[in-house]
Coordinates of C-alpha atoms (C1' of nucleotides) in Angstrom, one line a residue:
Chain A
M1 CA 0.3 -3.0 20.1
T2 CA 2.1 -1.7 22.8
E3 CA 0.7 0.2 26.7
P4 CA -0.1 3.5 27.2
R5 CA 3.1 5.5 27.2
A6 CA 3.6 8.3 29.0
R7 CA 3.1 11.3 27.1
N8 CA 5.7 13.2 24.8
F9 CA 6.8 16.9 25.3
I10 CA 4.3 18.1 22.8
E11 CA 1.3 16.8 24.6
E12 CA 2.2 18.0 27.3
I13 CA 2.8 21.6 25.5
I14 CA -1.0 20.9 24.7
E15 CA -2.7 20.4 27.5
D16 CA -0.7 23.1 28.6
D17 CA -2.1 25.0 26.1
I18 CA -6.0 24.0 26.6
Q19 CA -6.0 24.1 30.0
S20 CA -4.6 27.5 30.1
G21 CA -6.8 28.6 27.0
R22 CA -4.6 29.2 25.0
V23 CA -6.3 27.1 22.7
K24 CA -9.9 25.2 22.1
N25 CA -9.1 22.5 19.3
V26 CA -6.0 21.4 17.5
I27 CA -5.2 21.2 14.6
T28 CA -2.0 20.3 13.0
R29 CA -0.8 19.5 10.0
F30 CA 1.6 17.5 7.3
P31 CA 3.1 19.9 5.3
P32 CA 5.8 18.2 3.2
E33 CA 7.3 19.9 -0.1
P34 CA 6.0 18.0 -2.5
N35 CA 8.7 17.0 -4.4
G36 CA 9.9 12.7 -3.4
Y37 CA 7.8 10.6 -1.9
L38 CA 7.2 9.7 1.4
H39 CA 9.9 7.7 3.6
I40 CA 9.4 5.9 6.6
G41 CA 11.3 8.7 8.4
H42 CA 7.9 11.2 7.4
A43 CA 6.1 8.0 8.8
K44 CA 7.0 9.4 11.6
S45 CA 5.8 13.2 11.5
V46 CA 2.9 11.7 9.7
C47 CA 2.0 9.5 13.2
L48 CA 2.9 12.9 15.3
N49 CA 0.2 15.6 13.6
F50 CA -2.1 12.7 12.4
G51 CA -2.0 10.4 15.7
T52 CA -1.4 13.9 17.9
A53 CA -5.4 16.4 16.6
I54 CA -6.8 12.4 17.0
K55 CA -6.5 12.2 20.4
Y56 CA -7.4 15.5 21.3
G57 CA -10.9 16.2 19.4
G58 CA -9.3 17.9 16.6
K59 CA -7.8 18.2 12.7
C60 CA -5.4 17.2 10.9
N61 CA -4.8 19.3 7.0
L62 CA -2.1 18.0 4.0
R63 CA -1.1 20.5 3.3
Y64 CA 1.3 20.9 0.6
D65 CA 3.9 22.9 1.1
D66 CA 4.7 23.9 -2.5
T67 CA 6.1 27.2 -2.5
N68 CA 9.4 26.5 -5.1
P69 CA 7.7 25.6 -8.5
V70 CA 11.4 24.0 -10.4
K71 CA 11.1 21.3 -7.7
E72 CA 7.4 20.3 -7.3
D73 CA 5.6 18.0 -9.1
D74 CA 2.1 16.4 -9.6
E75 CA 3.5 12.6 -9.5
Y76 CA 4.5 13.3 -6.1
I77 CA 0.8 15.1 -5.3
Q78 CA -0.8 11.1 -6.0
S79 CA 2.1 9.7 -4.0
I80 CA 2.0 11.5 -0.9
R81 CA -1.7 11.4 -0.4
R82 CA -2.1 7.6 -1.0
D83 CA 1.0 6.9 1.4
V84 CA -0.6 9.7 4.1
E85 CA -4.4 7.8 3.6
W86 CA -2.3 4.3 3.3
L87 CA -1.0 4.4 6.6
G88 CA -4.3 5.2 7.7
F89 CA -5.3 8.1 8.7
E90 CA -7.8 10.9 6.6
P91 CA -6.6 14.6 6.1
A92 CA -9.5 17.3 7.8
A93 CA -8.3 19.0 4.4
V94 CA -6.0 19.0 1.8
L95 CA -4.5 22.2 1.5
F96 CA -2.0 23.6 -1.3
A97 CA 0.3 26.6 -0.2
S98 CA -0.3 27.7 -3.5
D99 CA -3.6 28.5 -2.9
Y100 CA -2.0 31.1 -0.8
F101 CA -0.3 33.5 -2.8
E102 CA -2.5 36.1 -2.8
Y103 CA -2.5 36.3 0.7
M104 CA 0.8 36.6 1.1
F105 CA 1.0 39.1 -1.3
K106 CA -1.2 41.0 0.5
C107 CA 0.5 40.3 4.0
A108 CA 3.6 41.5 2.3
L109 CA 2.5 44.1 1.5
L110 CA 1.5 45.1 4.7
L111 CA 5.2 44.6 6.1
I112 CA 6.4 46.7 2.8
D113 CA 3.8 49.7 4.4
K114 CA 5.0 49.4 7.5
G115 CA 8.3 49.6 7.0
L116 CA 9.2 46.2 7.4
A117 CA 10.6 44.7 4.3
Y118 CA 12.4 46.5 1.2
V119 CA 12.8 45.5 -1.9
C120 CA 16.5 45.0 -2.4
D121 CA 19.1 45.0 -5.5
L122 CA 21.8 43.0 -4.5
S123 CA 22.8 39.6 -6.4
A124 CA 22.4 36.7 -4.6
E125 CA 26.5 36.8 -4.3
Q126 CA 26.3 39.9 -2.7
I127 CA 23.5 39.4 -0.5
R128 CA 25.6 36.5 0.5
Q129 CA 28.8 38.6 1.5
F130 CA 26.8 41.1 3.5
R131 CA 25.0 38.2 5.3
G132 CA 28.2 38.1 7.5
T133 CA 29.5 35.4 9.0
L134 CA 28.8 33.0 11.8
K135 CA 31.0 35.1 14.0
Q136 CA 30.8 37.8 11.7
P137 CA 27.9 40.4 11.5
G138 CA 26.4 41.4 8.1
K139 CA 26.1 44.6 6.5
N140 CA 22.8 46.4 5.8
S141 CA 21.8 46.4 2.5
P142 CA 21.7 50.1 1.0
Y143 CA 18.6 49.5 -0.5
R144 CA 18.2 49.2 3.2
K145 CA 16.7 52.4 3.1
R146 CA 14.6 52.5 0.0
S147 CA 11.2 54.1 0.7
I148 CA 8.0 52.6 1.2
D149 CA 6.5 54.2 -1.4
E150 CA 9.4 52.5 -4.5
N151 CA 9.5 49.3 -2.4
R152 CA 5.5 49.2 -3.0
R153 CA 6.2 49.8 -6.5
L154 CA 9.0 48.4 -7.0
F155 CA 7.2 45.0 -5.7
L156 CA 4.6 45.4 -7.8
E157 CA 6.5 45.5 -10.3
M158 CA 9.1 42.1 -9.8
R159 CA 5.1 40.7 -9.4
E160 CA 4.4 42.4 -12.9
G161 CA 7.8 40.6 -14.6
R162 CA 9.7 44.1 -14.6
Y163 CA 12.0 42.7 -13.4
A164 CA 14.4 39.5 -15.0
D165 CA 15.1 36.9 -12.4
G166 CA 17.2 36.9 -9.1
E167 CA 17.5 40.8 -10.3
K168 CA 15.3 41.1 -7.0
V169 CA 14.7 40.1 -3.7
L170 CA 11.7 41.1 -1.3
R171 CA 13.7 41.3 2.5
A172 CA 12.9 41.1 6.0
K173 CA 14.0 44.5 7.8
I174 CA 15.1 42.8 10.4
D175 CA 18.7 43.1 11.9
M176 CA 21.5 42.3 9.8
A177 CA 23.5 41.8 13.4
S178 CA 21.5 38.9 14.1
P179 CA 23.1 36.3 16.0
N180 CA 20.8 34.7 14.8
L181 CA 21.5 35.0 10.6
N182 CA 17.7 34.1 10.0
M183 CA 17.4 37.1 11.1
R184 CA 19.7 38.9 9.1
D185 CA 16.8 40.5 6.6
P186 CA 15.7 36.4 5.6
V187 CA 14.6 37.2 1.8
L188 CA 10.3 37.4 2.1
Y189 CA 10.0 37.0 -2.2
R190 CA 12.3 35.7 -5.8
I191 CA 11.9 35.9 -8.6
L192 CA 11.4 33.1 -10.6
R193 CA 10.4 32.3 -13.8
A194 CA 8.9 28.2 -14.0
T195 CA 5.5 26.7 -14.0
H196 CA 4.2 25.8 -11.0
H197 CA 2.6 22.3 -10.9
R198 CA -0.9 23.9 -10.5
T199 CA -0.8 28.0 -10.9
G200 CA 1.1 27.4 -14.1
D201 CA 2.5 30.7 -15.8
D202 CA 0.3 32.7 -12.9
W203 CA 3.0 33.7 -10.7
L204 CA 6.3 35.3 -11.2
I205 CA 7.3 35.8 -7.9
Y206 CA 7.7 33.4 -5.0
P207 CA 7.6 33.0 -1.5
M208 CA 10.2 31.7 0.9
Y209 CA 9.2 28.7 3.6
D210 CA 10.3 31.5 6.1
Y211 CA 7.9 33.6 5.5
A212 CA 5.0 31.8 3.5
H213 CA 5.1 29.0 5.9
P214 CA 4.3 31.1 9.3
L215 CA 1.8 32.4 6.6
E216 CA 0.4 28.5 6.3
D217 CA -0.4 28.1 9.4
A218 CA -2.2 30.9 10.1
Y219 CA -4.4 30.7 7.6
E220 CA -5.4 27.4 8.3
G221 CA -5.4 27.9 11.8
I222 CA -3.3 25.6 13.2
S223 CA -2.9 25.7 16.8
H224 CA 1.0 23.6 16.8
S225 CA 3.2 23.7 13.9
I226 CA 5.1 20.8 14.5
C227 CA 8.5 20.6 12.4
T228 CA 11.8 19.2 12.8
L229 CA 14.5 20.3 14.7
E230 CA 16.5 21.8 12.3
F231 CA 13.6 24.7 11.8
E232 CA 14.6 25.6 15.7
D233 CA 16.2 28.5 14.6
H234 CA 13.9 29.6 12.1
R235 CA 11.4 29.7 14.9
P236 CA 12.1 33.5 16.2
L237 CA 11.5 34.8 11.8
Y238 CA 8.2 32.3 12.6
D239 CA 7.3 33.9 15.0
W240 CA 8.6 37.7 13.4
V241 CA 6.2 37.1 10.6
I242 CA 3.1 35.9 12.4
Q243 CA 3.1 39.2 14.3
N244 CA 3.6 41.7 12.1
C245 CA 1.5 40.6 9.7
E246 CA -0.5 40.5 12.7
C247 CA -2.0 36.7 12.3
D248 CA -4.6 35.7 14.8
P249 CA -4.7 33.5 16.5
A250 CA -1.1 33.4 16.3
P251 CA 0.2 29.2 15.5
R252 CA 3.3 28.5 17.8
Q253 CA 6.2 26.2 15.9
Y254 CA 7.5 23.0 17.6
E255 CA 10.3 21.1 17.5
F256 CA 11.3 16.8 17.2
A257 CA 14.5 14.7 16.2
R258 CA 13.2 13.3 12.5
L259 CA 14.0 10.0 12.6
N260 CA 17.1 7.9 12.1
L261 CA 17.3 3.9 11.2
T262 CA 20.8 2.4 10.6
R263 CA 22.1 1.4 8.3
T264 CA 18.8 2.9 6.3
I265 CA 19.4 6.1 3.4
M266 CA 16.0 8.7 4.4
S267 CA 17.6 12.2 2.5
K268 CA 14.7 12.6 -0.1
R269 CA 18.2 13.8 -2.2
Y270 CA 20.1 10.8 -2.4
L271 CA 16.9 7.6 -2.4
K272 CA 15.7 10.5 -5.5
K273 CA 19.1 9.9 -7.1
L274 CA 19.3 6.2 -7.0
V275 CA 15.2 6.8 -8.7
D276 CA 17.5 8.8 -10.7
E277 CA 20.5 6.7 -12.1
G278 CA 18.7 3.9 -12.3
V279 CA 19.5 1.8 -10.0
V280 CA 16.3 0.6 -8.1
L281 CA 13.2 0.2 -10.4
G282 CA 11.7 3.1 -8.6
W283 CA 9.9 4.5 -5.5
D284 CA 8.3 2.3 -5.2
D285 CA 11.0 -0.5 -5.2
P286 CA 10.9 -2.8 -2.4
R287 CA 14.5 -2.4 -1.1
M288 CA 13.5 1.6 -0.7
P289 CA 12.6 2.8 2.5
T290 CA 10.3 4.6 1.0
L291 CA 6.1 3.9 2.2
S292 CA 5.6 2.5 -0.8
G293 CA 8.4 -0.1 -0.8
L294 CA 7.5 -0.8 2.5
R295 CA 4.5 -1.8 1.3
R296 CA 5.0 -3.2 -1.5
R297 CA 7.8 -5.4 0.6
G298 CA 4.7 -5.7 2.7
Y299 CA 5.0 -3.6 6.0
T300 CA 1.2 -3.1 7.3
P301 CA 0.1 0.6 8.4
E302 CA -1.1 -1.0 11.3
A303 CA 2.7 -2.2 12.3
L304 CA 4.8 1.5 10.8
R305 CA 2.1 3.0 13.5
D306 CA 2.8 0.5 15.8
F307 CA 6.3 1.7 15.1
C308 CA 6.0 4.9 14.9
E309 CA 4.2 5.1 18.6
R310 CA 7.2 3.3 20.2
I311 CA 10.4 4.9 19.2
G312 CA 8.5 8.3 20.7
V313 CA 9.1 11.8 20.3
A314 CA 11.9 13.9 21.6
K315 CA 13.8 16.2 20.4
S316 CA 18.0 14.6 20.7
N317 CA 19.2 13.3 17.9
S318 CA 19.3 9.4 17.4
E319 CA 19.0 6.7 15.3
V320 CA 16.5 3.7 15.7
D321 CA 18.3 0.3 15.4
A322 CA 15.8 -1.1 12.2
G323 CA 15.4 -3.9 14.4
L324 CA 12.1 -2.5 15.9
L325 CA 10.7 -1.5 12.8
E326 CA 11.5 -5.3 11.6
H327 CA 10.3 -6.9 15.1
C328 CA 6.5 -4.8 14.2
V329 CA 6.3 -6.4 11.1
R330 CA 6.8 -9.3 12.5
E331 CA 4.7 -8.4 16.1
H332 CA 1.0 -7.9 13.2
L333 CA 2.0 -10.2 11.2
G334 CA 2.0 -13.4 13.4
Q335 CA -1.4 -12.2 14.2
I336 CA -3.0 -11.8 10.5
A337 CA -0.6 -13.0 8.0
P338 CA -2.2 -16.6 7.0
R339 CA -0.4 -19.3 6.7
R340 CA 1.2 -21.0 3.9
M341 CA 3.5 -23.1 2.6
A342 CA 6.6 -22.0 0.3
V343 CA 9.9 -23.7 -1.4
L344 CA 12.3 -21.7 -2.8
D345 CA 14.9 -23.8 -3.6
P346 CA 13.2 -27.8 -3.9
L347 CA 14.1 -31.0 -3.5
K348 CA 11.9 -33.5 -4.7
V349 CA 10.7 -36.3 -2.2
V350 CA 9.8 -39.4 -3.0
I351 CA 7.7 -41.7 -0.2
E352 CA 8.4 -45.3 -1.3
N353 CA 5.5 -47.1 0.5
Y354 CA 2.6 -43.9 0.7
A355 CA -0.7 -46.3 -0.5
G356 CA -3.1 -44.1 -1.0
S357 CA -3.6 -41.2 -4.3
G358 CA -3.6 -38.9 -1.9
E359 CA -5.5 -37.6 0.2
T360 CA -6.0 -34.0 2.4
L361 CA -4.7 -32.7 6.0
Y362 CA -5.4 -30.6 7.5
S363 CA -3.3 -27.0 8.6
E364 CA -3.9 -24.4 10.4
N365 CA -4.4 -21.4 9.2
L366 CA -3.7 -18.7 11.8
P367 CA -1.9 -18.0 14.7
K368 CA -4.4 -17.3 17.5
N369 CA -7.0 -17.2 16.1
E370 CA -9.0 -20.6 15.8
Q371 CA -11.9 -18.6 14.1
A372 CA -10.3 -18.4 11.5
G373 CA -10.2 -22.1 10.9
K374 CA -8.1 -24.4 9.1
R375 CA -7.5 -24.9 5.7
T376 CA -6.9 -27.5 3.3
V377 CA -3.3 -29.0 2.2
A378 CA -3.7 -31.5 -0.7
F379 CA -0.9 -34.8 0.0
S380 CA 0.9 -37.0 -1.8
G381 CA 3.1 -39.6 -2.4
E382 CA 5.9 -37.0 -4.0
I383 CA 6.9 -33.4 -2.2
Y384 CA 9.4 -31.0 -2.6
I385 CA 10.8 -29.9 0.6
E386 CA 13.4 -27.4 0.9
R387 CA 17.2 -28.5 -0.5
T388 CA 18.7 -26.4 2.7
D389 CA 16.4 -28.7 4.3
F390 CA 18.5 -32.4 4.1
E391 CA 22.5 -32.7 4.9
E392 CA 23.6 -35.4 3.2
E393 CA 26.6 -35.4 6.7
P394 CA 24.5 -33.1 8.6
P395 CA 26.8 -31.6 11.2
P396 CA 26.5 -31.5 14.8
K397 CA 22.8 -29.4 16.6
F398 CA 21.1 -30.1 12.8
F399 CA 18.4 -31.0 13.8
R400 CA 16.5 -31.7 10.1
L401 CA 16.4 -34.1 7.0
A402 CA 19.5 -36.7 6.4
P403 CA 20.4 -40.3 6.2
G404 CA 19.2 -42.2 8.4
R405 CA 17.1 -39.9 10.0
E406 CA 13.5 -39.1 11.0
V407 CA 11.1 -36.1 10.7
R408 CA 7.7 -34.9 10.6
L409 CA 6.7 -32.9 7.8
K410 CA 4.5 -30.1 9.3
D411 CA 0.3 -30.9 9.2
A412 CA 1.1 -34.4 8.5
Y413 CA 3.4 -37.5 9.0
I414 CA 6.6 -38.5 10.6
I415 CA 8.7 -39.5 7.1
K416 CA 12.2 -41.2 7.3
C417 CA 15.5 -41.0 4.6
E418 CA 15.7 -44.2 3.3
R419 CA 17.8 -43.0 0.7
V420 CA 18.8 -40.5 -1.4
I421 CA 19.1 -40.4 -5.7
K422 CA 22.0 -37.9 -6.9
D423 CA 23.0 -37.3 -10.6
K424 CA 27.1 -38.0 -12.1
N425 CA 28.6 -34.8 -10.9
G426 CA 27.1 -36.6 -7.3
N427 CA 24.4 -33.7 -7.0
V428 CA 22.0 -35.2 -4.6
T429 CA 18.6 -35.4 -7.0
Q430 CA 16.3 -37.2 -5.1
I431 CA 14.8 -38.5 -1.7
I432 CA 13.0 -41.9 -1.1
C433 CA 11.5 -42.2 2.5
S434 CA 9.4 -43.6 4.7
Y435 CA 6.9 -42.4 6.0
D436 CA 5.1 -43.4 10.0
P437 CA 1.5 -44.5 8.6
D438 CA 0.1 -44.0 11.4
S439 CA 1.9 -40.5 12.5
K440 CA -0.4 -38.7 10.8
S441 CA -1.0 -34.9 12.3
G442 CA -3.6 -35.1 14.6
S443 CA -4.2 -39.0 15.3
V444 CA -4.4 -40.8 18.4
N445 CA -1.0 -41.9 17.3
A446 CA 0.4 -38.5 16.3
G447 CA 1.7 -38.0 19.9
R448 CA 5.9 -39.7 18.6
K449 CA 7.9 -36.8 19.0
V450 CA 10.9 -36.4 16.6
K451 CA 13.6 -33.8 16.8
G452 CA 13.2 -31.8 13.3
T453 CA 9.3 -30.3 12.0
L454 CA 9.9 -29.4 8.1
H455 CA 7.7 -26.9 5.8
W456 CA 6.8 -28.8 2.6
V457 CA 5.0 -28.6 -0.9
D458 CA 2.7 -31.5 -2.9
A459 CA 4.7 -31.6 -5.8
A460 CA 2.0 -33.4 -7.3
T461 CA -0.9 -30.0 -7.0
A462 CA 2.1 -27.0 -6.5
V463 CA 1.8 -23.4 -8.1
P464 CA 4.7 -21.7 -8.9
C465 CA 5.9 -18.3 -8.5
E466 CA 7.4 -15.8 -9.4
V467 CA 10.1 -14.8 -7.2
R468 CA 12.1 -12.2 -7.6
L469 CA 14.9 -11.4 -5.3
Y470 CA 16.1 -8.3 -4.4
D471 CA 18.2 -7.2 -1.7
Y472 CA 17.8 -4.5 0.9
L473 CA 19.7 -1.4 0.6
L474 CA 21.4 -1.4 4.0
C475 CA 24.0 0.6 3.7
E476 CA 27.6 -0.5 6.1
G477 CA 28.4 1.9 8.8
E478 CA 27.0 4.9 10.7
G479 CA 26.3 8.6 9.0
D480 CA 25.5 10.1 5.8
F481 CA 26.2 7.5 3.7
S482 CA 26.1 10.0 0.4
D483 CA 29.1 9.0 -1.0
R484 CA 28.0 5.3 -0.8
L485 CA 25.8 5.4 -3.0
N486 CA 26.8 2.6 -5.9
P487 CA 25.5 -0.4 -5.8
E488 CA 28.3 -2.2 -4.6
S489 CA 28.8 -0.3 -1.5
L490 CA 25.8 -1.1 -0.5
K491 CA 25.7 -3.3 2.0
I492 CA 23.4 -6.8 1.3
I493 CA 21.2 -8.7 2.8
S494 CA 18.6 -11.0 0.7
S495 CA 14.9 -11.4 0.5
A496 CA 12.4 -12.2 -1.7
L497 CA 9.7 -11.1 -2.6
I498 CA 7.7 -13.6 -3.9
E499 CA 4.8 -11.8 -6.7
Q500 CA 2.3 -13.8 -9.2
A501 CA 3.6 -12.1 -12.6
G502 CA 0.2 -9.9 -13.2
A503 CA -1.1 -9.5 -10.0
D504 CA -2.4 -7.1 -7.6
T505 CA 0.3 -7.4 -5.0
E506 CA -1.6 -4.7 -3.0
A507 CA -4.3 -7.1 -2.7
G508 CA -2.4 -9.7 -2.3
E509 CA -2.5 -12.3 0.8
R510 CA 0.9 -12.1 2.4
F511 CA 2.8 -14.8 4.2
Q512 CA 5.1 -16.1 6.5
F513 CA 8.0 -18.1 6.2
M514 CA 10.8 -19.0 7.4
R515 CA 13.0 -19.8 3.9
Q516 CA 12.9 -19.0 0.5
G517 CA 11.5 -21.1 -2.2
Y518 CA 9.7 -21.5 -5.8
F519 CA 6.5 -23.3 -5.1
C520 CA 4.0 -22.5 -2.7
T521 CA 0.5 -24.2 -2.6
D522 CA -2.8 -23.4 -1.4
S523 CA -4.8 -26.2 -2.3
D524 CA -8.2 -24.8 -0.5
S525 CA -8.2 -21.4 -1.9
T526 CA -10.5 -20.2 -5.2
K527 CA -8.4 -18.5 -6.5
Q528 CA -6.1 -20.1 -8.9
R529 CA -3.5 -17.6 -8.8
P530 CA -2.4 -17.4 -5.0
V531 CA -0.3 -14.3 -4.8
F532 CA 2.6 -13.9 -2.3
N533 CA 3.6 -10.7 -2.0
L534 CA 5.5 -10.6 1.9
I535 CA 8.4 -11.6 3.3
V536 CA 9.5 -11.1 6.6
G537 CA 12.5 -13.1 7.1
L538 CA 11.9 -14.9 10.2
K539 CA 15.8 -14.5 11.6
D540 CA 18.0 -17.7 10.7
S541 CA 18.7 -18.9 13.7
Y542 CA 19.7 -22.3 12.5
K543 CA 23.0 -23.3 14.2
G544 CA 24.2 -26.3 11.9
Chain B
rU1 C1' 31.3 33.0 25.7
rG2 C1' 29.1 34.1 17.4
rG3 C1' 23.6 31.9 18.3
rG4 C1' 19.7 27.8 19.0
rG5 C1' 20.3 22.3 20.6
rU6 C1' 20.5 17.7 23.0
rG7 C1' 23.4 14.3 26.6
rU8 C1' 19.2 8.8 31.1
rA9 C1' 21.4 0.4 29.4
rG10 C1' 24.5 -1.9 22.7
rC11 C1' 19.4 1.2 20.1
rC12 C1' 14.8 4.5 21.4
rA13 C1' 13.1 6.5 25.7
rA14 C1' 10.4 7.6 30.9
rG15 C1' 11.3 10.5 34.6
rC16 C1' 10.2 17.4 36.9
rG17 C1' 13.7 16.8 44.6
rG18 C1' 11.8 11.6 48.3
rU19 C1' 15.8 7.2 46.6
rA20 C1' 16.2 4.6 37.9
rA21 C1' 9.3 2.8 33.8
rG22 C1' 9.2 0.4 29.7
rG23 C1' 10.0 -1.3 24.2
rC24 C1' 14.0 -3.5 20.8
rA25 C1' 18.4 -5.7 21.6
rC26 C1' 21.1 -9.5 24.9
rG27 C1' 21.7 -13.9 28.0
rG28 C1' 19.1 -18.1 30.6
rG29 C1' 14.6 -21.7 31.3
rA30 C1' 9.7 -23.3 30.1
rC31 C1' 6.2 -25.4 25.8
rU32 C1' 6.3 -27.1 21.2
rU33 C1' 4.2 -30.4 14.4
rU34 C1' 9.9 -25.9 12.5
rG35 C1' 15.6 -24.6 16.3
rA36 C1' 10.0 -19.6 14.6
rC37 C1' 6.0 -18.0 18.2
rU38 C1' 4.2 -17.6 23.3
rC39 C1' 5.3 -17.5 27.8
rC40 C1' 8.3 -17.2 32.7
rC41 C1' 13.5 -15.4 34.9
rG42 C1' 17.8 -11.6 34.0
rC43 C1' 19.6 -7.3 32.5
rA44 C1' 21.9 1.2 35.0
rU45 C1' 24.0 1.5 43.4
rU46 C1' 23.6 5.1 38.9
rC47 C1' 21.5 9.5 35.2
rG48 C1' 28.7 13.3 29.9
rU49 C1' 31.5 14.9 34.6
rA50 C1' 33.9 18.4 38.3
rG51 C1' 31.9 20.9 41.9
rG52 C1' 28.4 23.2 44.9
rU53 C1' 22.8 23.8 47.7
rU54 C1' 19.6 20.2 50.3
rC55 C1' 18.1 15.4 55.4
rA56 C1' 17.2 13.6 50.3
rA57 C1' 19.3 15.6 44.1
rA58 C1' 19.1 12.1 37.1
rU59 C1' 16.2 16.3 38.3
rC60 C1' 17.8 22.3 41.2
rC61 C1' 22.9 26.2 40.9
rU62 C1' 27.8 26.7 38.7
rG63 C1' 32.2 25.2 35.9
rC64 C1' 33.8 21.9 31.9
rC65 C1' 33.9 18.1 27.9
rA66 C1' 31.0 15.8 23.6
rC67 C1' 27.5 16.0 19.1
rC68 C1' 23.9 18.0 16.5
rC69 C1' 21.9 22.3 13.8
rC70 C1' 22.1 27.6 11.0
rA71 C1' 26.2 31.7 6.5
rG72 C1' 19.9 29.0 -0.1
rC73 C1' 17.5 33.7 -3.4
rC74 C1' 15.7 25.3 -1.1
rA75 C1' 13.0 23.3 2.2

RNA sequence: UGGGGUGUAGCCAAGCGGUAAGGCACGGGACUUUGACUCCCGCAUUCGUAGGUUCAAAUCCUGCCACCCCAGCCA
């Protein structure tokens, strides 16, 4: 983890609020709409909201902002909760905006009674026309002058189902000439005959975000409502609702820049498209930037939290280099990942002067942690190495195996390539080596140095694993990826996910390896089927 | 002069009138049973820009420029 950093601007606001006495308890909320899976961008918000509450001894709610039944689904509710908890946060309460519908309805009645809201019969198209443009003021709706009694009656009738979808809306009576379009008599309620995933068909009218959100915050006693930059223009309306619905204490909204990652699609809409069109296997496809995808790819919650901490919280639109995310996983995995060896593209090596029938070697299990001890590794006269670790005609700076050259087998012996066996097409099928019995790792004579060290796997005891090759969904260029969604246009960076068929990929051990392999060994494991579900490709710095 | 925001290194980001933190990336070196990891060292005479105020400005003032957001009965 990184060193303590300076306070972000939200924390400064909070500390001022606490000092001035405006706020006693810091209460935040993470309010996703359940219309998709959480992605790395949401992780920033989750960490900010939960992290801030924790820092100030407050609490943070997980609140589903489910005010639009046509987009929302139960599947998303489950996945969101799971992802939040996986990230390491425990919501003080798990709540639903839909539980406040009755409360919101009563507030709407209050606004009507105060002459601050009216039922409008204009069509959606007409409302748009009456709204004016960015530079020109809007015009008042002809229904703006309806009496309080009539508005009350009509609104009640809207709820009762007397009108068709879209026939009427409830609007706030603010200012059609406001330079802020959000204040030009915004729609508060619309009629929607859609079955809500929780309230079923109880409601025919649904509140709009701008109206519902402040009330949700107020209802829960949220002290700091933290959202993204695009809502800055909505703040005056947020405050209008809070004030006119007489909410006390009044929550306040603050905005921060959402996360953008280089070469990464972050829009929920397009991620959904990838899933719906079958470009990926699902929301949790390891290629996806969703939390469930990252989880399957082997990212740890710790790494993600560290990442969110490092990127900071500010108001400038920015695009974080994906390399920072990769750095964070590598750093955490470097601490916790058990070391295993695996070979993806095997090339058999026969050690001709190896007389023994096999032996047990010891290998570091975890880096920087001697308590973790050693693990045993089987070794016999036949092993597999990575095909790419041998070059018949080595280029300059190639330190690995080549005819006549010596190389160290990690945790084992130094071997020398004596000759090569090829098939009739000239492809190398086997390498014959000799070994130096005095060079055993850890022995007194092991001090001899050779330039290269290779990972390997004992041929006799190697365990086959299923390997699935995936390509990260990375894009070329920057900006909006909406027009680059077809698979061909996605830039490919290959990586591998090794999974044992049928195994629980989340419970699996993680490991780090340099190149890719089809066989892996874990001879001291009691598990017959080791699972390696993490692949953090170490940067390939082989220059040869 | 619609309104609201933001401009500090290749990418994030501190800085809040006293002389540019930190991280990633990058470059160099040490170490190494993987060339990884680790460890050192280096990396903005300058803060979008032009002026002004001041003993002193990234910080205050004025003008200009660039980029982002807003005209859903989405959130």
